JSON list of C-alpha atoms and ligand atoms in Angstrom, two decimals:
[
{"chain": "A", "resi": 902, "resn": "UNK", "atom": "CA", "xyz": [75.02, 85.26, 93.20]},
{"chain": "A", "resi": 903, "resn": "UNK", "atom": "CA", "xyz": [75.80, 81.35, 92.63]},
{"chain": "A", "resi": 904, "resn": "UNK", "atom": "CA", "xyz": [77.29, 78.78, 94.51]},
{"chain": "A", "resi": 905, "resn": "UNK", "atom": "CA", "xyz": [80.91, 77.86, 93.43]},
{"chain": "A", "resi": 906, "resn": "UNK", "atom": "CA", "xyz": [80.92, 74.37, 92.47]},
{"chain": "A", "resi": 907, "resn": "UNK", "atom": "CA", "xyz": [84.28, 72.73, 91.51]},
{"chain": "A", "resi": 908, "resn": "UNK", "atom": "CA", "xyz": [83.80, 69.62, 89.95]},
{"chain": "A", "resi": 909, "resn": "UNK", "atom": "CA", "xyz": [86.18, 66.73, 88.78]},
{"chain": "A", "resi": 910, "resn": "UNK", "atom": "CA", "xyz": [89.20, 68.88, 89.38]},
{"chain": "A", "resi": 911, "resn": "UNK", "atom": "CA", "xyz": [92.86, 67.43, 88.20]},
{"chain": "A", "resi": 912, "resn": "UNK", "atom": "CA", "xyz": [95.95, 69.60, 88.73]},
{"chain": "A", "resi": 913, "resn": "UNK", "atom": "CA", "xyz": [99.38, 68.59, 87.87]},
{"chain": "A", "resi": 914, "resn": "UNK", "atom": "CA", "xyz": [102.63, 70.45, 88.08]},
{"chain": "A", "resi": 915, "resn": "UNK", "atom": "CA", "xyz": [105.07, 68.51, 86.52]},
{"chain": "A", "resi": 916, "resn": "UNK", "atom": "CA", "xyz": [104.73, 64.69, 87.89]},
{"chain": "A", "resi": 917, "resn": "UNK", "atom": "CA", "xyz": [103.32, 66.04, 91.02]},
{"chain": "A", "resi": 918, "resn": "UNK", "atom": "CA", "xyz": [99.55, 65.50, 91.29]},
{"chain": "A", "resi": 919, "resn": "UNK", "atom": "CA", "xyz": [97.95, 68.14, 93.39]},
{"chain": "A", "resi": 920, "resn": "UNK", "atom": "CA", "xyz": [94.35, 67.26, 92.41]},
{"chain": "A", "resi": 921, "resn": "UNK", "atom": "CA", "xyz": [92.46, 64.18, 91.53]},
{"chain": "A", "resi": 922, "resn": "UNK", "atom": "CA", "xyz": [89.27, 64.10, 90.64]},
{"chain": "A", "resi": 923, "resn": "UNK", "atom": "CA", "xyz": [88.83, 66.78, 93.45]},
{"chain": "A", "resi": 924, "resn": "UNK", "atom": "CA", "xyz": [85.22, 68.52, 93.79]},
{"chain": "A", "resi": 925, "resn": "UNK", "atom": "CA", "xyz": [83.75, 70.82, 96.04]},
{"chain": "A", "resi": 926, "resn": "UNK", "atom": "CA", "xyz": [80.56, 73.14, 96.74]},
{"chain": "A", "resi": 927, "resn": "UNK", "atom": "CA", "xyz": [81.47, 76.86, 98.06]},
{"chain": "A", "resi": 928, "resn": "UNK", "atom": "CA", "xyz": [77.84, 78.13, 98.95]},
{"chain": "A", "resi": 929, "resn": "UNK", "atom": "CA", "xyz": [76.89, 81.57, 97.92]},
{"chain": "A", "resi": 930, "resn": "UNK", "atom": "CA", "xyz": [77.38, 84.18, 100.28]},
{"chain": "A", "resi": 931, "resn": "UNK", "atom": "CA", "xyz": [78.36, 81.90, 102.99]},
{"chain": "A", "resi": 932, "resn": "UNK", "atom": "CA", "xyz": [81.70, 81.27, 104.93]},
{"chain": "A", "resi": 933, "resn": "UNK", "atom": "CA", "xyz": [84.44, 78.58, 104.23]},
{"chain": "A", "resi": 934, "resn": "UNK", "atom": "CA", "xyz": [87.45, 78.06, 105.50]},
{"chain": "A", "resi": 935, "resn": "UNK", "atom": "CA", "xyz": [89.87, 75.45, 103.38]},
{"chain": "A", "resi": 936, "resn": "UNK", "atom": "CA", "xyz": [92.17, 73.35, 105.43]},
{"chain": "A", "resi": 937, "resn": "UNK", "atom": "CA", "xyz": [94.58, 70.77, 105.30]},
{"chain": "A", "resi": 938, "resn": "UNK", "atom": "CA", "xyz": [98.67, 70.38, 105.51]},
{"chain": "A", "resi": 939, "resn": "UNK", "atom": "CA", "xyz": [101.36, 72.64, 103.98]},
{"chain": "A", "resi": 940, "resn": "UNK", "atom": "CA", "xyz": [101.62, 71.79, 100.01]},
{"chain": "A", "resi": 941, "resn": "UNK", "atom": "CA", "xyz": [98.02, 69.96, 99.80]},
{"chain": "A", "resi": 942, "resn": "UNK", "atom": "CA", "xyz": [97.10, 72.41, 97.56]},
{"chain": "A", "resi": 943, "resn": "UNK", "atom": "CA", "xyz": [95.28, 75.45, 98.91]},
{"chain": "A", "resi": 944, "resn": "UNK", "atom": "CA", "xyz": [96.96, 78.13, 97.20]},
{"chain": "A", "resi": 945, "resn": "UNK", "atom": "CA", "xyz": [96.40, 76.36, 94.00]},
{"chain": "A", "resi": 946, "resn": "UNK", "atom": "CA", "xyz": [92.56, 76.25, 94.72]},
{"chain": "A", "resi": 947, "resn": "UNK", "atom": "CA", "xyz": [92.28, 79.32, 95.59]},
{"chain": "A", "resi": 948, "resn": "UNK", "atom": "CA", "xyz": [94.17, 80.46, 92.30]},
{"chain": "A", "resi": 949, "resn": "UNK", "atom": "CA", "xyz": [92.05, 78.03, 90.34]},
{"chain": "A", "resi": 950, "resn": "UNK", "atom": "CA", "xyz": [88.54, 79.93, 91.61]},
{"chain": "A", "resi": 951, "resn": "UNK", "atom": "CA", "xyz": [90.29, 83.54, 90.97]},
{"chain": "A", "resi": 952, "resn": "UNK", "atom": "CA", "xyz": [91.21, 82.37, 87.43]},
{"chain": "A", "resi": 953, "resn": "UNK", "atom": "CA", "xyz": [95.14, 82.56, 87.96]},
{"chain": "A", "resi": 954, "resn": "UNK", "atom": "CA", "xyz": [95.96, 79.17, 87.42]},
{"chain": "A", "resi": 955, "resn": "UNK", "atom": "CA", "xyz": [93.82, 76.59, 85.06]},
{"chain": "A", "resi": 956, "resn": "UNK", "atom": "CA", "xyz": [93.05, 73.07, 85.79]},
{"chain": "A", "resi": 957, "resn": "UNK", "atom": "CA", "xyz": [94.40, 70.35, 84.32]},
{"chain": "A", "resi": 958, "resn": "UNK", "atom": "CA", "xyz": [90.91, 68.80, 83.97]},
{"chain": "A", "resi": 959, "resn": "UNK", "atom": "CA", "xyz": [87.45, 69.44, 85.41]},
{"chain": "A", "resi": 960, "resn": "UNK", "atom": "CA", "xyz": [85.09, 72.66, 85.86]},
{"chain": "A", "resi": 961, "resn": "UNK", "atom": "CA", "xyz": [84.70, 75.53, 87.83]},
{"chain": "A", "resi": 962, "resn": "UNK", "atom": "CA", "xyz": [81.33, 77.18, 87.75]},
{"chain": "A", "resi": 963, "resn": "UNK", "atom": "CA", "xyz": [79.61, 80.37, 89.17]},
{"chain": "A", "resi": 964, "resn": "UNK", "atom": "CA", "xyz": [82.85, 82.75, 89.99]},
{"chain": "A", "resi": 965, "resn": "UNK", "atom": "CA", "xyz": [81.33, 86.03, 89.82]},
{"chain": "A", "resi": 966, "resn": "UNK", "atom": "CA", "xyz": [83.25, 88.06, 87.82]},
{"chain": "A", "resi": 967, "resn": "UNK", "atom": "CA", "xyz": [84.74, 91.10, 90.38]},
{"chain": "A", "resi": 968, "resn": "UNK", "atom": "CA", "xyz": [86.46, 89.57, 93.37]},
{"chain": "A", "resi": 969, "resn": "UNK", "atom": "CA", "xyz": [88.86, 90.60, 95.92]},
{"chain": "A", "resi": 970, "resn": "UNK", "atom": "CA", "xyz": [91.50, 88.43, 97.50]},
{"chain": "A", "resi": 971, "resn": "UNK", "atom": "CA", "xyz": [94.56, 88.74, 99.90]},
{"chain": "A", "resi": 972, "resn": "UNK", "atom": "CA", "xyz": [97.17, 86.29, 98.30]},
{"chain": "A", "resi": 973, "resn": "UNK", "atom": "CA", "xyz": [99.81, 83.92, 99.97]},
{"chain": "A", "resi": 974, "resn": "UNK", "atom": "CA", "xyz": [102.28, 86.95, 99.71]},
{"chain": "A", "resi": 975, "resn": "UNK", "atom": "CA", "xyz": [101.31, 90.64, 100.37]},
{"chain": "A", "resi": 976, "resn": "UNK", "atom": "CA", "xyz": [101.48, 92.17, 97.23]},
{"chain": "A", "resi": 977, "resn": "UNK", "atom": "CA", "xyz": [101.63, 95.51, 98.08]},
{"chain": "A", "resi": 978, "resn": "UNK", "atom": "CA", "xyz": [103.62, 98.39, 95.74]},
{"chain": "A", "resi": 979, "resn": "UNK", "atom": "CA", "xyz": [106.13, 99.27, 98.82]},
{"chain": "A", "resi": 980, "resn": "UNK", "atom": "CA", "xyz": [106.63, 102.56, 98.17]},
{"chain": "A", "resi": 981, "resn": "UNK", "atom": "CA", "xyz": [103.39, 103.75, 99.01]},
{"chain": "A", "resi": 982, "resn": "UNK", "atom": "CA", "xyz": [101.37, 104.00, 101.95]},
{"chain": "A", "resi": 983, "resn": "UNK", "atom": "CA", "xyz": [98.89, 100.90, 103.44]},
{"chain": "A", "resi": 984, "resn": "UNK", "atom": "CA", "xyz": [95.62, 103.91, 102.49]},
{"chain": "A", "resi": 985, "resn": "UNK", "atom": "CA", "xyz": [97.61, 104.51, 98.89]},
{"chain": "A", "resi": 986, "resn": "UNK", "atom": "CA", "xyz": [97.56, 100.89, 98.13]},
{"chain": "A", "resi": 987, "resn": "UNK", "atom": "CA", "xyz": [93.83, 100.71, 99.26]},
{"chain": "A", "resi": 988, "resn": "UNK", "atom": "CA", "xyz": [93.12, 103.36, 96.94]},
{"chain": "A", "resi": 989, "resn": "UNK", "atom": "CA", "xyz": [95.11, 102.28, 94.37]},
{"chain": "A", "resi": 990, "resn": "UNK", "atom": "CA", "xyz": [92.73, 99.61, 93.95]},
{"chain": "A", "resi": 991, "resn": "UNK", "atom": "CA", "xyz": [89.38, 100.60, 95.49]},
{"chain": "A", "resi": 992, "resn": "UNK", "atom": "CA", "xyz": [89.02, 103.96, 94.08]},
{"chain": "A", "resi": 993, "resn": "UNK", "atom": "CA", "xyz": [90.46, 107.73, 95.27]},
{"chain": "A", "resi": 994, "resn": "UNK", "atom": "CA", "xyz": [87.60, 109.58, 97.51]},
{"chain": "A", "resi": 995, "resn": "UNK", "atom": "CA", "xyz": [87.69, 106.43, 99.39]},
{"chain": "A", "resi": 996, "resn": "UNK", "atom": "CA", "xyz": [90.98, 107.14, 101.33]},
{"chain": "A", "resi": 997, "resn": "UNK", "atom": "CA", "xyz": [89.09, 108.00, 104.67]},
{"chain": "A", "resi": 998, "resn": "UNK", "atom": "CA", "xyz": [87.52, 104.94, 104.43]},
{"chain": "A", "resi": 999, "resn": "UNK", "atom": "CA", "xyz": [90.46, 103.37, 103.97]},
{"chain": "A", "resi": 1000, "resn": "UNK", "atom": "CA", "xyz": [92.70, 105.21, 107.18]},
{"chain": "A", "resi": 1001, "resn": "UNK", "atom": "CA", "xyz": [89.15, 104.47, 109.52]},
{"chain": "A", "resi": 1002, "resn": "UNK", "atom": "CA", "xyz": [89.35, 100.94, 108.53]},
{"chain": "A", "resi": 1003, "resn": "UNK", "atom": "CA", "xyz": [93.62, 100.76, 108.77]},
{"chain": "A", "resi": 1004, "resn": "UNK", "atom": "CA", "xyz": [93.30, 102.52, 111.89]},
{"chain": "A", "resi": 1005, "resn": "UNK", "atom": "CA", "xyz": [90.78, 99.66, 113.59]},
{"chain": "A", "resi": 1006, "resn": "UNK", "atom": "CA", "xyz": [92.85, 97.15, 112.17]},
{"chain": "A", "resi": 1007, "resn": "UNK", "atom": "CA", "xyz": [95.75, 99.06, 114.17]},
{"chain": "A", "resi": 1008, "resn": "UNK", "atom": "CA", "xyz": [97.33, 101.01, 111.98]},
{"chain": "A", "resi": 1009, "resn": "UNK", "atom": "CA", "xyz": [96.66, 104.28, 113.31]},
{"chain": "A", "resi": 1010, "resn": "UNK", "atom": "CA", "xyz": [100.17, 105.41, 113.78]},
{"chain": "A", "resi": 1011, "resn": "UNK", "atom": "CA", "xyz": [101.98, 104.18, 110.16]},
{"chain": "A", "resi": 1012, "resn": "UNK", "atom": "CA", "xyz": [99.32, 105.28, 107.78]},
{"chain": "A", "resi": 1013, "resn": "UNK", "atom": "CA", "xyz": [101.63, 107.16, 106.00]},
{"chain": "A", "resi": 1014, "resn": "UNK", "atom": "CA", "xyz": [104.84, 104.86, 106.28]},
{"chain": "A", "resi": 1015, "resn": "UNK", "atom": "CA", "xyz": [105.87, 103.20, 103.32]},
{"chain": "A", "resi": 1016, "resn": "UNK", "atom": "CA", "xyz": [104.73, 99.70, 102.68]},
{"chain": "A", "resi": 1017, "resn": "UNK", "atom": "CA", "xyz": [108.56, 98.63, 102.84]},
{"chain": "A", "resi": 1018, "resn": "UNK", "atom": "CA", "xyz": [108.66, 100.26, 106.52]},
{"chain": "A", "resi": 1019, "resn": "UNK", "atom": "CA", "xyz": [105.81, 98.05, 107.98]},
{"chain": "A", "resi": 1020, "resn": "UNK", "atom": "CA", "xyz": [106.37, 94.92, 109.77]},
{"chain": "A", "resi": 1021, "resn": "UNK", "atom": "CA", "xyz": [105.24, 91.77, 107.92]},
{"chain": "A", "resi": 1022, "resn": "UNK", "atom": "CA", "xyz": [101.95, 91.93, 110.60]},
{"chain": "A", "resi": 1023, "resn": "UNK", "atom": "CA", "xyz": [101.46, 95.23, 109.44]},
{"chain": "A", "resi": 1024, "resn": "UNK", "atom": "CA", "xyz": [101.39, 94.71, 105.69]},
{"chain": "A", "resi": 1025, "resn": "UNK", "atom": "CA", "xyz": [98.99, 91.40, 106.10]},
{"chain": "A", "resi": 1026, "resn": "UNK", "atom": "CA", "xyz": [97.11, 93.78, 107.64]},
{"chain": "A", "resi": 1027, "resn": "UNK", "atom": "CA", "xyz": [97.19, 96.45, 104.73]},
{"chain": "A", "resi": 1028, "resn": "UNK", "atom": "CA", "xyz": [96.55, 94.06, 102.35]},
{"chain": "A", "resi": 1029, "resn": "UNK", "atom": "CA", "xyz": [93.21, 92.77, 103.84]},
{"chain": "A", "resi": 1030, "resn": "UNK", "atom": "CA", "xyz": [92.09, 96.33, 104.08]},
{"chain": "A", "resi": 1031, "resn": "UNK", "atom": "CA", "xyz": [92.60, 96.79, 100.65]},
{"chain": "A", "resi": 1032, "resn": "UNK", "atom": "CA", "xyz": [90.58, 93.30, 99.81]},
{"chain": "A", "resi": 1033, "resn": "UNK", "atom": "CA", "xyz": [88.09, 94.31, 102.34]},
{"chain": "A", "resi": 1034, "resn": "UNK", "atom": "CA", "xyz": [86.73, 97.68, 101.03]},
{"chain": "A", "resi": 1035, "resn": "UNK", "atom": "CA", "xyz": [87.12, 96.61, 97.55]},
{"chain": "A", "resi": 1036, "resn": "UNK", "atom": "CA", "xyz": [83.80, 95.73, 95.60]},
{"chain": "A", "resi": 1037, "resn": "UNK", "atom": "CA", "xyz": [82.58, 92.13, 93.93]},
{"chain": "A", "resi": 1038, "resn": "UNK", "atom": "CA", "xyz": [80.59, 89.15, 95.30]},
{"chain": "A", "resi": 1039, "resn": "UNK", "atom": "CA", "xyz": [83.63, 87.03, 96.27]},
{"chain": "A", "resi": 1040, "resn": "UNK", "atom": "CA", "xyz": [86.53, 87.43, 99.04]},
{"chain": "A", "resi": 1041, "resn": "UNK", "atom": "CA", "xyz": [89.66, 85.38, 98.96]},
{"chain": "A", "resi": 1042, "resn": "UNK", "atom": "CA", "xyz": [91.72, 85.50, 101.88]},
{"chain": "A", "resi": 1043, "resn": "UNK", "atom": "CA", "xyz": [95.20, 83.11, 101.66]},
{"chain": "A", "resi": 1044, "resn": "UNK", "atom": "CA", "xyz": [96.45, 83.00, 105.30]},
{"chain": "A", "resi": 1045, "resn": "UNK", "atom": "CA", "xyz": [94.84, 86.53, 105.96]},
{"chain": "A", "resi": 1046, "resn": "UNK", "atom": "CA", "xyz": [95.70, 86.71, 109.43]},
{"chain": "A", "resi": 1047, "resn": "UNK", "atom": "CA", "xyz": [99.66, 85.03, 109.35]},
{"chain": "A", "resi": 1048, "resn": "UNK", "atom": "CA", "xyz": [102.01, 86.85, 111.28]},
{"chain": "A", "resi": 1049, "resn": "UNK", "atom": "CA", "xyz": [99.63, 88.73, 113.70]},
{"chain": "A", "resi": 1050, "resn": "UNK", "atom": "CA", "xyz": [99.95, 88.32, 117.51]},
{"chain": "A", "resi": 1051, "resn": "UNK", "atom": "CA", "xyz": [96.03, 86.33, 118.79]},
{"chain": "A", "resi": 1052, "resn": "UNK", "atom": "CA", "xyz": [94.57, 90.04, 119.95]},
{"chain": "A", "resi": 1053, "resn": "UNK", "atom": "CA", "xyz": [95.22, 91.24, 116.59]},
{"chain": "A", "resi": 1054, "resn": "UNK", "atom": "CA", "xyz": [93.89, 88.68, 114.94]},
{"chain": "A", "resi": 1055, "resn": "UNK", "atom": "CA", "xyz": [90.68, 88.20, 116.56]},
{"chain": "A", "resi": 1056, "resn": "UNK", "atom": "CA", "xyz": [90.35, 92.07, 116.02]},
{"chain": "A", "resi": 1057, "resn": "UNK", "atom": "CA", "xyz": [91.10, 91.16, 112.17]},
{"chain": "A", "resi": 1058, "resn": "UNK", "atom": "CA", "xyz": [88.39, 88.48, 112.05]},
{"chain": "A", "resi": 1059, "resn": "UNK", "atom": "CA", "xyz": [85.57, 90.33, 113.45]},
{"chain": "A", "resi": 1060, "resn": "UNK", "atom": "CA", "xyz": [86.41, 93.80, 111.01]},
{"chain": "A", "resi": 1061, "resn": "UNK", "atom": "CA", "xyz": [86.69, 90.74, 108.57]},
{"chain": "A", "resi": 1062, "resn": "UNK", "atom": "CA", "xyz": [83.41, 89.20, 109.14]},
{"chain": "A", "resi": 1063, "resn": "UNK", "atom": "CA", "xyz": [81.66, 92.73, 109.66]},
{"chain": "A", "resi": 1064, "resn": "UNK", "atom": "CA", "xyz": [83.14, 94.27, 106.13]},
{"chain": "A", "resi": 1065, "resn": "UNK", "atom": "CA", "xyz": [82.16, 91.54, 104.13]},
{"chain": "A", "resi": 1066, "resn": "UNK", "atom": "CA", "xyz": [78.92, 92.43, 103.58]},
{"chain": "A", "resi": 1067, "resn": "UNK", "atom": "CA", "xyz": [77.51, 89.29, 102.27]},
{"chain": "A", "resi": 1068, "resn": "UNK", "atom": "CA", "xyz": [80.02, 88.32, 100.18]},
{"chain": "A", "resi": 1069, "resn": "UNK", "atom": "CA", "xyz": [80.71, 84.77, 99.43]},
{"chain": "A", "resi": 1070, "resn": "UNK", "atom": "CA", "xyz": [84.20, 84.45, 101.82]},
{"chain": "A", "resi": 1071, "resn": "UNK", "atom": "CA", "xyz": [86.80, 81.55, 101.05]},
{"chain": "A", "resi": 1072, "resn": "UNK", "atom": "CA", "xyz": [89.95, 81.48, 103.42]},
{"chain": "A", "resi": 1073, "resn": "UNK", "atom": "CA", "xyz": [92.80, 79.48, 104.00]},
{"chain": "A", "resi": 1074, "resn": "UNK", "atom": "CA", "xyz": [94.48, 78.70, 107.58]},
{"chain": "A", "resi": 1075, "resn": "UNK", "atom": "CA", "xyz": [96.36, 76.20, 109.27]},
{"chain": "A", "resi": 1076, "resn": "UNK", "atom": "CA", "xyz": [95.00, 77.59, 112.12]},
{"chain": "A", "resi": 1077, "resn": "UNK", "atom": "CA", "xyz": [91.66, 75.76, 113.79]},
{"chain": "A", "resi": 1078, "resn": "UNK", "atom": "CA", "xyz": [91.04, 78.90, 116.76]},
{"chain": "A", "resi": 1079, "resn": "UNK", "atom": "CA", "xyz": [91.50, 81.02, 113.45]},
{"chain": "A", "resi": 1080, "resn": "UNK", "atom": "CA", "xyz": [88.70, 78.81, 111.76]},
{"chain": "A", "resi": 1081, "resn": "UNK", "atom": "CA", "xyz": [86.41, 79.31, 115.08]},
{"chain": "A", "resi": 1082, "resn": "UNK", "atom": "CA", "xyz": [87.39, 83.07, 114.79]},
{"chain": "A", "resi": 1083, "resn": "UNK", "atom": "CA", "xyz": [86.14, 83.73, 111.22]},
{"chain": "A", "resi": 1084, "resn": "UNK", "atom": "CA", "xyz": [83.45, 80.23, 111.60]},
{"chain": "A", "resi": 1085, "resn": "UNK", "atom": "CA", "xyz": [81.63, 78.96, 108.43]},
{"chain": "A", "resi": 1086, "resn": "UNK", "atom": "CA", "xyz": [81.91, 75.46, 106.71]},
{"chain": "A", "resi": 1087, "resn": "UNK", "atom": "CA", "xyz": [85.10, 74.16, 106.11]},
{"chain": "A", "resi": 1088, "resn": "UNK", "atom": "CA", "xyz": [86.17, 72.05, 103.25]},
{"chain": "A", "resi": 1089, "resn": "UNK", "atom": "CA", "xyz": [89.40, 69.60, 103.96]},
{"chain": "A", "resi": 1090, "resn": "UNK", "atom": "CA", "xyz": [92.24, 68.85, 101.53]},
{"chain": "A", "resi": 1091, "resn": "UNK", "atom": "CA", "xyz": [93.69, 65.71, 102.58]},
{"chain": "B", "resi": 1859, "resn": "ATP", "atom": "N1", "xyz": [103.83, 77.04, 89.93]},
{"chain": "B", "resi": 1859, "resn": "ATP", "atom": "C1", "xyz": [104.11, 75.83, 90.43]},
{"chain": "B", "resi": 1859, "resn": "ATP", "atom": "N2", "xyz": [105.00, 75.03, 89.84]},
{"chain": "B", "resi": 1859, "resn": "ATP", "atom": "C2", "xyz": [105.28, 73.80, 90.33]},
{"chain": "B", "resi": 1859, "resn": "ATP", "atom": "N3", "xyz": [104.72, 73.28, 91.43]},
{"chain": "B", "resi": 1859, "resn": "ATP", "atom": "C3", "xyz": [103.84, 74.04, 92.07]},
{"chain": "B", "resi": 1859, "resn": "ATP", "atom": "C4", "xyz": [103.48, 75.36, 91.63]},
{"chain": "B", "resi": 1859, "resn": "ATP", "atom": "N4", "xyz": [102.55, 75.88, 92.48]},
{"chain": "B", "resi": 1859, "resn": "ATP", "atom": "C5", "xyz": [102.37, 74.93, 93.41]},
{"chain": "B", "resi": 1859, "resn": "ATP", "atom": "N5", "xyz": [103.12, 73.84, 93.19]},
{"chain": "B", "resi": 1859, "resn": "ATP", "atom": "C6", "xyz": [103.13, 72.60, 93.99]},
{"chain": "B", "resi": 1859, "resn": "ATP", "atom": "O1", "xyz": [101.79, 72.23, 94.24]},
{"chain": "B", "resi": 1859, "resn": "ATP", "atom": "C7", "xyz": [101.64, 71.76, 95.57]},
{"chain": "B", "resi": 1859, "resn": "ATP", "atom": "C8", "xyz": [100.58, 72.58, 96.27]},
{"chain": "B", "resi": 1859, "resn": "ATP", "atom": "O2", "xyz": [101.06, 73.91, 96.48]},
{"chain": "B", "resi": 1859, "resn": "ATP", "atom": "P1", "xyz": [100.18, 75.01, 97.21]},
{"chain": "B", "resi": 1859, "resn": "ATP", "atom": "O3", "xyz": [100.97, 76.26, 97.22]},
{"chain": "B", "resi": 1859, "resn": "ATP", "atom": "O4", "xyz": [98.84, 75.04, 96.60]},
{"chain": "B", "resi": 1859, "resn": "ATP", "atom": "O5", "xyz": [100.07, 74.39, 98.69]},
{"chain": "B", "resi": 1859, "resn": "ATP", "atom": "P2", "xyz": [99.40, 74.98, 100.00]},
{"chain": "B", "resi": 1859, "resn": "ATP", "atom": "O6", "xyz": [98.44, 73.97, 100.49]},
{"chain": "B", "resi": 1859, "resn": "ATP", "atom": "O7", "xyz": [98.90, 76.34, 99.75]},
{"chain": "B", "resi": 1859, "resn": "ATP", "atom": "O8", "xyz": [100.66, 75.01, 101.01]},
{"chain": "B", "resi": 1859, "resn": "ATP", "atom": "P3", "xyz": [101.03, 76.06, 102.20]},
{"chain": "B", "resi": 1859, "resn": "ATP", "atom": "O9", "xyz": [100.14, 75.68, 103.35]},
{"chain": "B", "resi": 1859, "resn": "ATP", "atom": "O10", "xyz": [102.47, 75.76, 102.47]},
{"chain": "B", "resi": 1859, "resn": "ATP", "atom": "O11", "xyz": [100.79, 77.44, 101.67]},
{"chain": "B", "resi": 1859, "resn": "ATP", "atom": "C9", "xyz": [103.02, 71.81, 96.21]},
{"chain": "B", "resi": 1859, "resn": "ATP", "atom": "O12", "xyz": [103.59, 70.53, 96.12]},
{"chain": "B", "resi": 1859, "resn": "ATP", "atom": "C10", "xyz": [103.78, 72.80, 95.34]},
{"chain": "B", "resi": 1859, "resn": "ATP", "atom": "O13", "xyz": [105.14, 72.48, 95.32]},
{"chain": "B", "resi": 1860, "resn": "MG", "atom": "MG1", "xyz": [99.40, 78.17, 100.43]}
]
């Protein structure tokens, strides 16, 4: 596993500059949280390390090639259940896996609801189960824990932190108890 390094990024979308000149080091297999105000970018490095969006200028060296990510929006199929779209992407044989871990996240009583049905707490939650038990070297959480009451989240952070066996973990909040919650380095866009 390698360390992410970002270096001499420019972004543009249209004449909005996002990046300039922007680099960064994302050790491997440690924490980092990425901060900074609404529209600095974060989503757009985030989808620059999973390959989703390409910079305008720079490089981006040692992604490993199988990650998992929550994104900015849930993207869940919502006609299926949370443990269908787990298993949808992780694998079938792994659905009691994936109602244990739905069931600690506090789940336990809509494992077979529709996606659609759940509250928007409930699907963020869904959707980082599905990241979490899926396999690769690198975890990419956008806002992982938005919408989820402070009990919920802190039990989110710690089933984060203990499924991520090792992984190299880049997350976004606005959030700085949420930062303390999940800990780690954290890199600043102004
Ligand atoms: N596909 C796109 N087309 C045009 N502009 C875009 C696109 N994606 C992002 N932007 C712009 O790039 C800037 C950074 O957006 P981004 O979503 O990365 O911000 P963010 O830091 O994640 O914000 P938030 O905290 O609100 O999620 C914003 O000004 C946004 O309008
Ligand atoms: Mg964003």
């Amino acid at each position: 596993m390698e360390d992410i390094v970002m270096t001499g990024i420019s972004k543009t979308y249209g004449d909005k500059t996002v990046f300039r000149d922007f680099s960064a080091v994302f050790p491997a297999g440690e924490v980092c949280s990425i901060m900074g105000p609404s529209g600095c970018g974060k989503t757009t490095l985030l989808r620059m390390i999973l390959g989703l969006e390409e910079p305008d200028g720079g490089t981006i060296r040692g992604v490993p090639e199988r990650k998992a990510a929550v994104f900015q929006e849930d993207r869940l199929c919502p006609g299926i259940s949370a443990v269908e779209n787990a298993v949808l992407v992780v694998g079938r044989g792994r659905e009691k896996e994936a109602r244990d871990l739905l069931t600690e996240l506090g789940l336990g009583d809509s494992l077979e609801l529709p996606c659609a049905e759940l509250s928007g707490g409930m699907r963020r939650r869904a959707a980082l189960c599905r990241a979490l038990l899926a396999e690769g070297e690198l975890l990419v959480l956008d806002e992982p824990f938005k919408g989820l009451d402070a009990g919920s989240r802190r039990t989110a952070a710690a089933l984060t932190l203990s499924h991520r066996r090792g992984r190299t973990l880049l997350y976004v909040t606005h959030e700085t108890a949420e930062a303390e919650l999940l800990g780690g380095k954290v890199c600043r866009i102004p």
